[in-house]
């Protein structure tokens, strides 16, 4: 039996803090990029031009059929080949997350667009707004409003998924903790701590989402 | 008032529309002159709403020709967005934009389509809200308004574009009875000010009061197109007589 010694955490706080910052930076850029690309894919999907909607559908099906860890791994090797020079783990991982998550976000946003009454588009077009203006000012704002809780839930999943960067050795929170754990031989303490931090952040966020959902339900 | 009625505002010729195998418009032809008020009535499913939506191209037709103030709506090369901004449309379910205040609803088209400045759009909005009697509600959201108030905002939103004609698609059928009159009053005022109007409605009181002509539709066909006195005096077709006796006998 051994004794738990949590003093290893404050002793390595700056390294761990750098790791947490990396996790948040990666997650937030991936969420923003994923939602932008996802919106674009959703708009292609509902377009009345078959080749565009088929492309979008194929994209979504392709990425939803692959394990995320494989996409991260592949892009780590592929991106430098495509660009022709080393790009660093962070860039390749960020591209992987954006490409992968966009497939999921696009399905959520498409459902959001479909939840807006058809008459809204008719009313917008009747005013003389173009199709894209109607999307931009009328349909998408309502779609995002209705879908905010689900988009945030997906964001929480993405936040957890960022720990998969482990496979390419990017120093996120998990990798930083592992470095400390191995070096100081405090595996149990460090992985308990990591679990606790992920749990607190994600649990708090999901309570926030529930509260938000209630508010939106009351408004609609 | 007749001096302005020789100019054709809307001209439909042999318009046909199918949804799949169902023909919803069958050889519809119709003329509306400037300043005229036309009421379109008929049983539900007779194609009235579809007919009115073909005029600003919201519903594309399969064949036939529609010309609005010299612009060919059915011609593929026509800039429909441009054309639509010149025709106001009011819907059965109001279709105000729920995420925007009353003022923002009325300003949006003015700024994004007509390119008016914020200041000019605001000014125009104030005048219109006064005209429909909703000055005090300028900063409310649609969900905070009654159905009648929402529909009056929708009319103001259409008028903000300074349209050459206004289309109304059953503007009062989603309203509680006590709110119907406040909307009809605004429409009567509009008609008396000389606006060209095409109104799909079952409000025969309104039709009697302001309509120049009544168009009766059934099974996608225009069965009767007559001056309103003639229509209410003695409709020529049996179907129209039957329809009138049904909706006027209570």
PDB file of C-alpha atoms in Angstrom, chain A residues 38 41-42 45 53-66 99-100 102-108 110:
ATOM      1  CA  UNK A  38     -20.338  22.988 -40.388  1.00  0.00           C
ATOM      2  CA  UNK A  41     -21.668  22.263 -45.168  1.00  0.00           C
ATOM      3  CA  UNK A  42     -25.256  22.547 -43.904  1.00  0.00           C
ATOM      4  CA  UNK A  45     -26.577  20.206 -48.018  1.00  0.00           C
ATOM      5  CA  UNK A  53     -25.767  18.658 -51.558  1.00  0.00           C
ATOM      6  CA  UNK A  54     -24.293  15.310 -52.597  1.00  0.00           C
ATOM      7  CA  UNK A  55     -20.785  16.553 -51.887  1.00  0.00           C
ATOM      8  CA  UNK A  56     -21.854  17.721 -48.436  1.00  0.00           C
ATOM      9  CA  UNK A  57     -23.658  14.454 -47.691  1.00  0.00           C
ATOM     10  CA  UNK A  58     -20.615  12.444 -48.780  1.00  0.00           C
ATOM     11  CA  UNK A  59     -18.325  14.580 -46.634  1.00  0.00           C
ATOM     12  CA  UNK A  60     -20.506  14.125 -43.561  1.00  0.00           C
ATOM     13  CA  UNK A  61     -20.860  10.380 -44.062  1.00  0.00           C
ATOM     14  CA  UNK A  62     -17.142   9.979 -44.668  1.00  0.00           C
ATOM     15  CA  UNK A  63     -16.022  11.695 -41.481  1.00  0.00           C
ATOM     16  CA  UNK A  64     -18.770  10.182 -39.369  1.00  0.00           C
ATOM     17  CA  UNK A  65     -17.587   6.738 -40.422  1.00  0.00           C
ATOM     18  CA  UNK A  66     -14.015   7.245 -39.234  1.00  0.00           C
ATOM     19  CA  UNK A  99     -12.647  18.754 -40.456  1.00  0.00           C
ATOM     20  CA  UNK A 100     -14.007  16.033 -38.196  1.00  0.00           C
ATOM     21  CA  UNK A 102     -17.698  20.061 -38.884  1.00  0.00           C
ATOM     22  CA  UNK A 103     -19.405  16.846 -40.008  1.00  0.00           C
ATOM     23  CA  UNK A 104     -21.255  16.639 -36.698  1.00  0.00           C
ATOM     24  CA  UNK A 105     -21.950  20.364 -36.432  1.00  0.00           C
ATOM     25  CA  UNK A 106     -23.365  20.449 -39.949  1.00  0.00           C
ATOM     26  CA  UNK A 107     -25.981  17.845 -39.059  1.00  0.00           C
ATOM     27  CA  UNK A 108     -27.007  19.825 -35.983  1.00  0.00           C
ATOM     28  CA  UNK A 110     -29.160  21.418 -40.727  1.00  0.00           C
TER      29      UNK A 110
END
